[in-house]
Short mmCIF file of C-alpha atoms and ligand atoms in Angstrom, two decimals:
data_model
loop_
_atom_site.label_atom_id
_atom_site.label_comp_id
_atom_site.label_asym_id
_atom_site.label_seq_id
_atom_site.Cartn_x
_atom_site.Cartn_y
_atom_site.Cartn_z
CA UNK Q 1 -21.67 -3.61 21.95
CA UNK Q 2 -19.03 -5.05 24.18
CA UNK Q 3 -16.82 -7.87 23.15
CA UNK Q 4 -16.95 -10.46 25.90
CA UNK Q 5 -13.68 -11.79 24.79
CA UNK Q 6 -11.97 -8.16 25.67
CA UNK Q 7 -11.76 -9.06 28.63
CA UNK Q 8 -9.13 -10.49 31.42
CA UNK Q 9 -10.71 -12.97 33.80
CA UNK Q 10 -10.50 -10.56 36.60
CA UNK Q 11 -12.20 -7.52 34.76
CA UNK Q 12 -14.70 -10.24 33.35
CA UNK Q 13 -15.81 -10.63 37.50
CA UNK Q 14 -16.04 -7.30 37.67
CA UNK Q 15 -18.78 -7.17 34.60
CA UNK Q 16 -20.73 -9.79 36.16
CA UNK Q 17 -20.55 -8.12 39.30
CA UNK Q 18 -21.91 -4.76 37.74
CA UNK Q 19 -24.78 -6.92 36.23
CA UNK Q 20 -25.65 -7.83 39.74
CA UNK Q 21 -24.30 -11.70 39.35
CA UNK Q 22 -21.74 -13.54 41.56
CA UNK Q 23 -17.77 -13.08 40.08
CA UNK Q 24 -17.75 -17.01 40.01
CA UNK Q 25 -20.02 -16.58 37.06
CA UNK Q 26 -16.98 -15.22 35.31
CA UNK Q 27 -15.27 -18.13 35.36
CA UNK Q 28 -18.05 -20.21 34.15
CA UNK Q 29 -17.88 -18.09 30.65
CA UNK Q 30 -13.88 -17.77 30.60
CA UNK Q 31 -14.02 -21.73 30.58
CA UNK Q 32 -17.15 -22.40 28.02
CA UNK Q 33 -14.83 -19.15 25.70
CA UNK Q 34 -11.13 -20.56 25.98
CA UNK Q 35 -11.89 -24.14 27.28
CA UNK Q 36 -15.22 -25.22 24.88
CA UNK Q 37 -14.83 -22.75 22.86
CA UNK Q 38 -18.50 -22.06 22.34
CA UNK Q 39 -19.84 -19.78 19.56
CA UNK Q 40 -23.17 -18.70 21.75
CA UNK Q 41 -24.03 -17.71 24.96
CA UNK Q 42 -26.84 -20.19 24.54
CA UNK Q 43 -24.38 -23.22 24.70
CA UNK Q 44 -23.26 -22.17 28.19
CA UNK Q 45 -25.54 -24.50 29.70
CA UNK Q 46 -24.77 -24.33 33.38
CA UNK Q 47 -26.13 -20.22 32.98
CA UNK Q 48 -29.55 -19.88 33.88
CA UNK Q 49 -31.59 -18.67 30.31
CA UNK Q 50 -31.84 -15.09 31.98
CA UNK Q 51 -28.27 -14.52 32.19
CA UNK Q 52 -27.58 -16.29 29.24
CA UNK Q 53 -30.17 -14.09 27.60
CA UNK Q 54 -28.90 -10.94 29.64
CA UNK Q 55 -25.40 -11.20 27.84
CA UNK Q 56 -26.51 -11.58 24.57
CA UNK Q 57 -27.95 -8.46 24.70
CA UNK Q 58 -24.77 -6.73 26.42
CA UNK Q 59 -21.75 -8.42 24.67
CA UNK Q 60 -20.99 -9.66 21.28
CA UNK Q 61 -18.79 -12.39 20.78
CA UNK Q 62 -16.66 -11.90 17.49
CA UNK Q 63 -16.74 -15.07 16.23
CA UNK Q 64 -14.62 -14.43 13.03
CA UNK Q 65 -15.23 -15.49 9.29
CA UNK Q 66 -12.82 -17.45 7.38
CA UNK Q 67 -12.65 -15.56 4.16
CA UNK Q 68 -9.92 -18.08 2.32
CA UNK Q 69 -7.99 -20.33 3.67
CA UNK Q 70 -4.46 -21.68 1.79
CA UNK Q 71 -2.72 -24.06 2.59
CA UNK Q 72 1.60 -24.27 1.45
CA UNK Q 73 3.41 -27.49 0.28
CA UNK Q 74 5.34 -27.33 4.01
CA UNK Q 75 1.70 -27.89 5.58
CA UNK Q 76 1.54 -24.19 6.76
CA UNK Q 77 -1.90 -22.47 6.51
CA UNK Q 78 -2.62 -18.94 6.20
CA UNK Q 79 -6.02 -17.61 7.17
CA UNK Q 80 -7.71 -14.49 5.86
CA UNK Q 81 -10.27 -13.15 8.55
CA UNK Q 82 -13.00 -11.34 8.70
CA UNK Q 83 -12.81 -8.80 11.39
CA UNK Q 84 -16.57 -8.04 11.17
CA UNK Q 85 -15.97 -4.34 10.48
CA UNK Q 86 -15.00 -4.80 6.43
CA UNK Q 87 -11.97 -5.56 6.80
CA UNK Q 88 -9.65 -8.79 6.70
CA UNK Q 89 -6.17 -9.78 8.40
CA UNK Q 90 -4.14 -12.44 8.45
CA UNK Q 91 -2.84 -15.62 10.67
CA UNK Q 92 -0.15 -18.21 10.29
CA UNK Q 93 -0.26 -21.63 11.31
CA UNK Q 94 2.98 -23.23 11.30
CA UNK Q 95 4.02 -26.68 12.05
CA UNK Q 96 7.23 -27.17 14.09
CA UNK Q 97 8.67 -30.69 15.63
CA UNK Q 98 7.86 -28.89 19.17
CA UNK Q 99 4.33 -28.74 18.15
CA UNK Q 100 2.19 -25.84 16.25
CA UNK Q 101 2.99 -22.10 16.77
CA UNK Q 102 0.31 -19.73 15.58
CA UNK Q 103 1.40 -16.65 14.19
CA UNK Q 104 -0.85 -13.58 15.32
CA UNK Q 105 -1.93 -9.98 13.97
CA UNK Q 106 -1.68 -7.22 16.03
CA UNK Q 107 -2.88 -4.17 14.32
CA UNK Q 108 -5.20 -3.45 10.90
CA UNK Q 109 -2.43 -2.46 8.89
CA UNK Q 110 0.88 -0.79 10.40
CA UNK Q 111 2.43 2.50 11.23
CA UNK Q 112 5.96 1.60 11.19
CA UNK Q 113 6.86 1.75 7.43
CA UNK Q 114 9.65 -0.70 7.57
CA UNK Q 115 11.13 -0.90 3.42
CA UNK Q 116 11.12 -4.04 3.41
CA UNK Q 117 7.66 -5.49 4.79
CA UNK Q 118 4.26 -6.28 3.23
CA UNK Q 119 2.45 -5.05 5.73
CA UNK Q 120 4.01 -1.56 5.24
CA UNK Q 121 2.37 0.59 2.30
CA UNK Q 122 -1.31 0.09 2.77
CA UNK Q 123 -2.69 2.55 5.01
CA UNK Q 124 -3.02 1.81 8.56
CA UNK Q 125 -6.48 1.25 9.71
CA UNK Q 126 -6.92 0.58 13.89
CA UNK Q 127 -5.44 -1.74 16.20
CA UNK Q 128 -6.84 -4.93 16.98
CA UNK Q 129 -8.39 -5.71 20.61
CA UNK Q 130 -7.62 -8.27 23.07
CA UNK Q 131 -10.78 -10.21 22.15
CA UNK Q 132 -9.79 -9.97 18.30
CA UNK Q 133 -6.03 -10.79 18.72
CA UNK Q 134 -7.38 -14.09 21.29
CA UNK Q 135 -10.02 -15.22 18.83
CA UNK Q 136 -7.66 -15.69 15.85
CA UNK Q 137 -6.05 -18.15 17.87
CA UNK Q 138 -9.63 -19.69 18.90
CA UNK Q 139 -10.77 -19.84 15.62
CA UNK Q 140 -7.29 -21.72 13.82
CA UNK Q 141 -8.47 -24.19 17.08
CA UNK Q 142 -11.69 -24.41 15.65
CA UNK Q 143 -10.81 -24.65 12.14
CA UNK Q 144 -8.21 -27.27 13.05
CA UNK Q 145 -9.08 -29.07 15.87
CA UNK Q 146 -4.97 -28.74 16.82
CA UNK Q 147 -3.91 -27.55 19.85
CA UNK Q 148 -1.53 -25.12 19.29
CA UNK Q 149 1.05 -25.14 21.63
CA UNK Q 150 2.75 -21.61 20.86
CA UNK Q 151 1.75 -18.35 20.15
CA UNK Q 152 4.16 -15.15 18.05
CA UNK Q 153 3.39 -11.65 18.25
CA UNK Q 154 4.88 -11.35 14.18
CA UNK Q 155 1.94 -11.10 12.17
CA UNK Q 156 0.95 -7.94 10.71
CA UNK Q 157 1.03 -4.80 13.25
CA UNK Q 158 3.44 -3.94 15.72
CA UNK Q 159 2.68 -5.63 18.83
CA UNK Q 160 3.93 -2.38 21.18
CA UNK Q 161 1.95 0.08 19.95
CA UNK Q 162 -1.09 -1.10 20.55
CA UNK Q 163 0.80 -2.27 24.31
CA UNK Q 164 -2.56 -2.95 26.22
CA UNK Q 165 -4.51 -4.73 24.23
CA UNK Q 166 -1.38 -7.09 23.75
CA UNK Q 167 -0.71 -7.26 27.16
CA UNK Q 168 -4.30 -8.19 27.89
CA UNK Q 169 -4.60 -10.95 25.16
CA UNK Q 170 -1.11 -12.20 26.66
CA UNK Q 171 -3.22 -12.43 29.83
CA UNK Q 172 -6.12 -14.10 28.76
CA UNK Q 173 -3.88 -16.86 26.37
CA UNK Q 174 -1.39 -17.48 29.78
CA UNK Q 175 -4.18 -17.89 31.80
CA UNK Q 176 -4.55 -21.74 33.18
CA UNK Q 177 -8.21 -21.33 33.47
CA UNK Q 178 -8.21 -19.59 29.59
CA UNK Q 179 -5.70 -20.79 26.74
CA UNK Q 180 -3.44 -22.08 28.97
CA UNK Q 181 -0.50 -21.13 26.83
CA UNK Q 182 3.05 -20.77 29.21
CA UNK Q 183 4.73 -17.43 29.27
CA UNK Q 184 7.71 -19.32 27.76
CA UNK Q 185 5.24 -20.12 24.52
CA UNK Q 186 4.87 -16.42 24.02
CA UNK Q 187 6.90 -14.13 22.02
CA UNK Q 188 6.32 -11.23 21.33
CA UNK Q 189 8.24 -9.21 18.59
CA UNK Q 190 8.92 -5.19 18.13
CA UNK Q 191 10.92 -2.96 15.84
CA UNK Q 192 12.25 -1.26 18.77
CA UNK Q 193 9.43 1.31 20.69
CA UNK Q 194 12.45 1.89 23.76
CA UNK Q 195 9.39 2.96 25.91
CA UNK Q 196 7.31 -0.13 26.03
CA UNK Q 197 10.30 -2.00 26.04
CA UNK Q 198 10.63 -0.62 30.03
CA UNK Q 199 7.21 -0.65 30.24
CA UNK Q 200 6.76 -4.67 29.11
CA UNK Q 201 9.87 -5.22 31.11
CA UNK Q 202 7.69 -3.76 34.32
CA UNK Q 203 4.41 -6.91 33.30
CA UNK Q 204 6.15 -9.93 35.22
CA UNK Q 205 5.14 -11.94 32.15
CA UNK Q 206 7.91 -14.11 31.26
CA UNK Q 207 7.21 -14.30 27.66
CA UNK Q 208 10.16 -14.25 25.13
CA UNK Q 209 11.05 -10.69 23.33
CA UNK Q 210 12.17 -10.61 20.06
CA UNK Q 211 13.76 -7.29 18.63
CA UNK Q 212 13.92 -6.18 14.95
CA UNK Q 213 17.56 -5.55 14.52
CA UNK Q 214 18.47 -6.07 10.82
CA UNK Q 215 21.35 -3.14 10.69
CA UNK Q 216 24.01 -2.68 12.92
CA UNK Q 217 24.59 1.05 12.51
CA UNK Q 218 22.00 3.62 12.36
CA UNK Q 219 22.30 5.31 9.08
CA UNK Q 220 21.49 1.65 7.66
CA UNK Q 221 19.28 0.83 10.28
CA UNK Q 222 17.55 4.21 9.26
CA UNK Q 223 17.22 3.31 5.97
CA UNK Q 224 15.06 -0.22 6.36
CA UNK Q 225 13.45 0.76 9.40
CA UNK Q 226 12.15 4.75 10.24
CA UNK Q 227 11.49 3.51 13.73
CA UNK Q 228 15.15 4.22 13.95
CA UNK Q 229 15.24 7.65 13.76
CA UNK Q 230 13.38 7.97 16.69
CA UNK Q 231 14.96 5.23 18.31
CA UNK Q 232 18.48 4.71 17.61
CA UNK Q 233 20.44 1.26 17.82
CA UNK Q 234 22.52 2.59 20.89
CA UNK Q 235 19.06 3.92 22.91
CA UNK Q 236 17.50 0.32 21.75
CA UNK Q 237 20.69 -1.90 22.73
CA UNK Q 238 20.47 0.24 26.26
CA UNK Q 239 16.69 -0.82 26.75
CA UNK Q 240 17.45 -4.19 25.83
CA UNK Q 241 20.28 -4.82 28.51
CA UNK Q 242 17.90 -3.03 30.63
CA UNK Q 243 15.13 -5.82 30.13
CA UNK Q 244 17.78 -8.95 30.72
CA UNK Q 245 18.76 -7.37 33.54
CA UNK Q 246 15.53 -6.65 34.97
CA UNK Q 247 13.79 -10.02 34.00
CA UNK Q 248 16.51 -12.27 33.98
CA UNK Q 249 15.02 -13.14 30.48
CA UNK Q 250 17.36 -13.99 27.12
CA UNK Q 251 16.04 -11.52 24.18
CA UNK Q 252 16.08 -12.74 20.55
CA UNK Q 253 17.28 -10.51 17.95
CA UNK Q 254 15.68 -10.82 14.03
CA UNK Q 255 18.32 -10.03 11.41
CA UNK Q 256 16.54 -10.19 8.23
CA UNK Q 257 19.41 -11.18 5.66
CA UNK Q 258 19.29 -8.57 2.12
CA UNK Q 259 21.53 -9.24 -0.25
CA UNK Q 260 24.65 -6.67 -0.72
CA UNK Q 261 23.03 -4.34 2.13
CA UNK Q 262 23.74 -6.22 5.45
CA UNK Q 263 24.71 -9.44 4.55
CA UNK Q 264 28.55 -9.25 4.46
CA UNK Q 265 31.23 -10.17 7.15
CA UNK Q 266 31.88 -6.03 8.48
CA UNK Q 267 28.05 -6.64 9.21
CA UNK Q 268 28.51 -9.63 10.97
CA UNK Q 269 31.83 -7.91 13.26
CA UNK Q 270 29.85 -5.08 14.10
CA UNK Q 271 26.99 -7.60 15.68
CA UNK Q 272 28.98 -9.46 17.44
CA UNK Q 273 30.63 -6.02 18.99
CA UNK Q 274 26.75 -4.94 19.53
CA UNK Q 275 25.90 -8.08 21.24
CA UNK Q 276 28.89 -9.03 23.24
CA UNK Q 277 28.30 -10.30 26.40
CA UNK Q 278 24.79 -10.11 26.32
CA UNK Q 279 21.96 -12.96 26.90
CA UNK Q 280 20.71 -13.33 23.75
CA UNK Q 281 20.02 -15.73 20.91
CA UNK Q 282 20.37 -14.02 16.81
CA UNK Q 283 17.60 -15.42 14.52
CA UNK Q 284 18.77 -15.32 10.88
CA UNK Q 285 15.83 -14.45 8.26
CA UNK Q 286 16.56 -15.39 4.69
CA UNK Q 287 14.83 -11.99 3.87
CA UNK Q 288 11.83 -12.39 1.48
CA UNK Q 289 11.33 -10.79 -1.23
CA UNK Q 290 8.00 -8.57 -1.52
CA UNK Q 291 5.92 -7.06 -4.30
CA UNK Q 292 7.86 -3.59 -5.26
CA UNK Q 293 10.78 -4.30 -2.42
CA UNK Q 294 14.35 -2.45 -2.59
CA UNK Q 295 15.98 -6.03 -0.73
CA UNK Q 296 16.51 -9.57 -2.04
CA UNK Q 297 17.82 -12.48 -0.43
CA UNK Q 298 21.24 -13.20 0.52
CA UNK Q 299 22.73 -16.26 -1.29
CA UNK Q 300 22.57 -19.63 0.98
CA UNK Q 301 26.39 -19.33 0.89
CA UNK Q 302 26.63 -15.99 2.67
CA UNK Q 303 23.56 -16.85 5.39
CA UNK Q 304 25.85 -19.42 6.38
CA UNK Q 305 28.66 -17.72 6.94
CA UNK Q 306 27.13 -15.36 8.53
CA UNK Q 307 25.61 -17.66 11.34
CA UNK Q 308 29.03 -19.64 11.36
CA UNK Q 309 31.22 -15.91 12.13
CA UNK Q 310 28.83 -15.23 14.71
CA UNK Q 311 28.50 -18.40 16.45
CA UNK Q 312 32.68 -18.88 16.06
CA UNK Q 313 32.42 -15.48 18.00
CA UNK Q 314 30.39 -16.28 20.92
CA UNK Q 315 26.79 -15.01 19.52
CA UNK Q 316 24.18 -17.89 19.39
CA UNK Q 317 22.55 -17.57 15.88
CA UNK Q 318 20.20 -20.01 14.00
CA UNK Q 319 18.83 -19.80 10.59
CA UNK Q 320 14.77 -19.58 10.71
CA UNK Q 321 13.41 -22.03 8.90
CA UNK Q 322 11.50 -20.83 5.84
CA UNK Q 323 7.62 -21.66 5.91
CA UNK Q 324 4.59 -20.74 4.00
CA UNK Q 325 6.83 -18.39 1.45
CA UNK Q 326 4.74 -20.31 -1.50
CA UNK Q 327 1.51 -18.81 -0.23
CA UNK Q 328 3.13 -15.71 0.63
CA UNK Q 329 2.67 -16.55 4.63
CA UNK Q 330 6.07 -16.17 5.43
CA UNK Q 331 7.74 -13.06 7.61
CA UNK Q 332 7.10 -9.59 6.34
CA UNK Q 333 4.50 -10.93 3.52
CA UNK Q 334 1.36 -10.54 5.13
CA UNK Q 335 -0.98 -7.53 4.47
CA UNK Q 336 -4.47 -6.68 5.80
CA UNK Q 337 -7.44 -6.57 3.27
CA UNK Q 338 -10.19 -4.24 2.69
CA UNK Q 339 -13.75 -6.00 1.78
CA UNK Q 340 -15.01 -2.89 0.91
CA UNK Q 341 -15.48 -2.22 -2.84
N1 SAH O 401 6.21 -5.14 13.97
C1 SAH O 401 6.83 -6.22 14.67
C2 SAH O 401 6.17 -7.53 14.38
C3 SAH O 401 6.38 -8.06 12.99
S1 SAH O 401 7.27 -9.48 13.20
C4 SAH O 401 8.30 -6.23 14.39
O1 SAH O 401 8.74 -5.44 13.57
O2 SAH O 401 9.05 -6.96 15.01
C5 SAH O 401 7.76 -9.92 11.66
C6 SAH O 401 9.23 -10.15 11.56
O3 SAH O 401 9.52 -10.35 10.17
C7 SAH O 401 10.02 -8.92 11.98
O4 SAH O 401 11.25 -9.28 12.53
C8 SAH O 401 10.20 -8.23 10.67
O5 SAH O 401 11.24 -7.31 10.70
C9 SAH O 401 10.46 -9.41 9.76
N2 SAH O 401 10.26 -9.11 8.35
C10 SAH O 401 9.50 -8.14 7.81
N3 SAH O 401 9.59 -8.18 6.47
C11 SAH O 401 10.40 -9.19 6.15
C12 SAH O 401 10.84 -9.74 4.94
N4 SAH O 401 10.47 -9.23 3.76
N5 SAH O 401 11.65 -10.82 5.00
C13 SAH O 401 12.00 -11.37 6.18
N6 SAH O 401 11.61 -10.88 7.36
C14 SAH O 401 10.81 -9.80 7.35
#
C-alpha cells in the first residue's frame, strides 16, 4: 500500500484527482497530517466517511513505534523507531537556546563506510522515504508535544544518495501549509556525492549544506572517508564554490577532530589555504569515539587551537557543542537495528 505521507502537496492533488475527488481535498489531509497530526483517516472529520473510508483502503499511514526511548543528562533524547518492516533507526532531539533541532535518518544503514562512524559496519539495508524521513519528525512532535523549530539531515544515512526522497521530505517539512519549517532551519549534510551537490544546487531550496571535510589532503581524506576516492577534495572544493556561487548560500564544513591524525597546526594551514576566500563557516567536532574505532579525540587544548589558528586566519570556525554522547546520540554514534531474531 501507498504511504500517504510520501507525498508532496502537489502530487497529493494529483492522487485525489485520480480517485475522482476535487485537488482541494489534498489540502484538507496535508493539514489534519502536518498541522493535527492525526493518526487515522477517521479523525479527518471534515472528509465525508466514503472518502475517509476510500483512503484507508488505498494508503497507509506509517505511524511509527517507539521501541526505547533515552533520555541524556544534557536533556537530549534519542528515539529508536520502528520502521514497520523489522527494522529500527534512530532520531535525535536536541535542545539548543534557538529552540529544538531534530536530528533525522536518512537511510537503513549506510553505504559510505566512513572509519570512523557507527553507522558504518552494519550492512546497509534500503533508504528511507519521504513519508518515513517526515514522520520521525511528526512522531518526536507527538511524543513531545515541542515544536521543533529545526530540522538536520545527520542522522544515520547519507542524505544524497537517496536525493529524492530527501528532496521531497525537504518539501513537505518547508511547506507553510505542512511543517512549516524555513529553508534556513534545514541542513542538510553529505560526505561529498559532487553530483548531487550540482544537482541540490539546481532545487531553489535555500536550506543550509553542510560538507564532511575532516582531511585536508586526499590520501588522508582517503583513509577516513572512501567516498574520497571517487570524489577527491579538489573535485569536492570545485562543486562547493560552484554551489555559493550559484545560490548565493554560505556552506558549512564538518571537521571531525582525531587525535594525532588531523588535529595538528599543518592541518589547520592547509584548511585555511582550502577555504580561502570562500563563504563558509568550519564546524569543529570533538570526534567521538565508537565501538572498535581507529580515531580518538583530540585533547580540549588542541580543539582550541585549532578554532583560534583558523579564525586568526580569516576562516569562521566554532566548536559543536557535545550532546547526547552519554546515550551514545551524539554524531557518528547512531546505528540502525534489526528486530528480527
Ligand atoms: N552521511 C552524511 C550525514 C551524516 S552527518 C555525512 O557524512 O555528512 C553526521 C556527521 O557526523 C558527519 O559530519 C559525520 O562525518 C560526523 N561523524 C561521523 N562519525 C563521527 C564521530 N565518530 N565523531 C564525530 N563526528 C562524526
Amino acid at each position: 500500500m501507498k504511504n500517504i505521507k510520501d507525498f508532496t502537496l502537489d502530487e497529493l492533488k494529483e492522487e485525489l484527482q485520480n480517485l475522482g475527488e476535487k485537488p482541494f481535498r489534498a489540502t484538507q489531509i496535508f493539514h489534519w497530517l502536518y498541522v493535527e497530526k492525526v493518526k487515522s483517516f477517521e479523525e479527518m472529520t471534515d472528509l465525508s466517511v466514503s472518502l475517509r473510508e476510500k483512503l484507508s483502503q488505498e494508503y497507509t499511514m506509517c505511524n511509527f513505534n517507539i521501541l526505547r526511548k533515552l533520555e541524556a543528562s544534557d536533556g537530549t533524547k534519542k528515539y529508536l523507531f520502528d520502521v514497520l518492516d523489522g527494522n529500527a533507526i534512530e532520531t535525535v532531539l536536541m535542545e539548543y537556546h534557538h529552540g529544538k533541532t531534530i536530528c533525522v535518518s536518512s537511510q537503513i544503514g549506510c553505504k559510505m563506510g566512513c572509519k570512523f562512524c557507527a553507522s558504518t559496519g552494519i550492512p546497509f539495508i534500503r533508504s528511507l522515504t519521504a513519508g518515513e524521513i517526515v514522520e520521525q519528525l511528526i512522531a518526536v512532535e507527538q511524543d513531545t508535544g515541542d515544536r521543533i523549530s529545526n530540522i538536520v539531515f545527520m542522522g544515520i544515512g547519507e542524505p544524497l544518495d537517496n536525493y529524492d526522497n530527501v528532496i521531497k521530505a525537504i518539501r513537505i517539512i518547508n511547506h507553510p501549509k505542512g511543517l512549516n519549517i524555513g529553508a534556513r532551519h534545514i541542513s542538510v549534510s553529505t560526505s561529498g556525492l559532487v553530483p548531487k551537490i550540482y544537482d541540490l544546487a539546481k532545487e531553489n531550496i535555500p536550506c543550509t549544506l553542510s560538507i564532511s571535510l575532516h582531511a585536508t589532503n586526499d590520501e588522508k581524506r582517503s583513509s577516513m572517508m572512501p567516498v574520497n576516492n571517487a570524489f577527491n577534495i579538489e573535485k569536492l572544493i570545485k562543486a562547493c564554490k560552484d554551489y555559493i556561487a550559484a545560490t548565493n548560500r554560505r556552506i558549512s564544513f564538518e571537521y571531525a577532530l582525531a587525535k594525532d591524525n588531523n588535529d595538528n597546526l599543518e592541518d589547520a594551514k592547509e584548511l585555511v589555504k582550502l577555504l580561502r576566500g570562500m563563504n563558509a563557516h568550519v564546524n569543529l567536532i570533538p570526534i567521538n569515539k565508537i565501538e572498535n574505532g581507529a580515531y580518538t579525540k583530540s585533547t580540549n587544548e588542541n580543539i582550541i587551537k585549532f578554532r583560534d589558528y583558523l579564525n586568526d586566519h580569516g576562516i569562521v570556525a566554532t566548536i559543536r557543542r557535545e550532546l547526547g554522547s552519554d546515550i551514545d546520540a551524539a554524531c557518528g554514534q547512531l546505528r540502525r537495528q534489526s528486530l528480527k531474531k
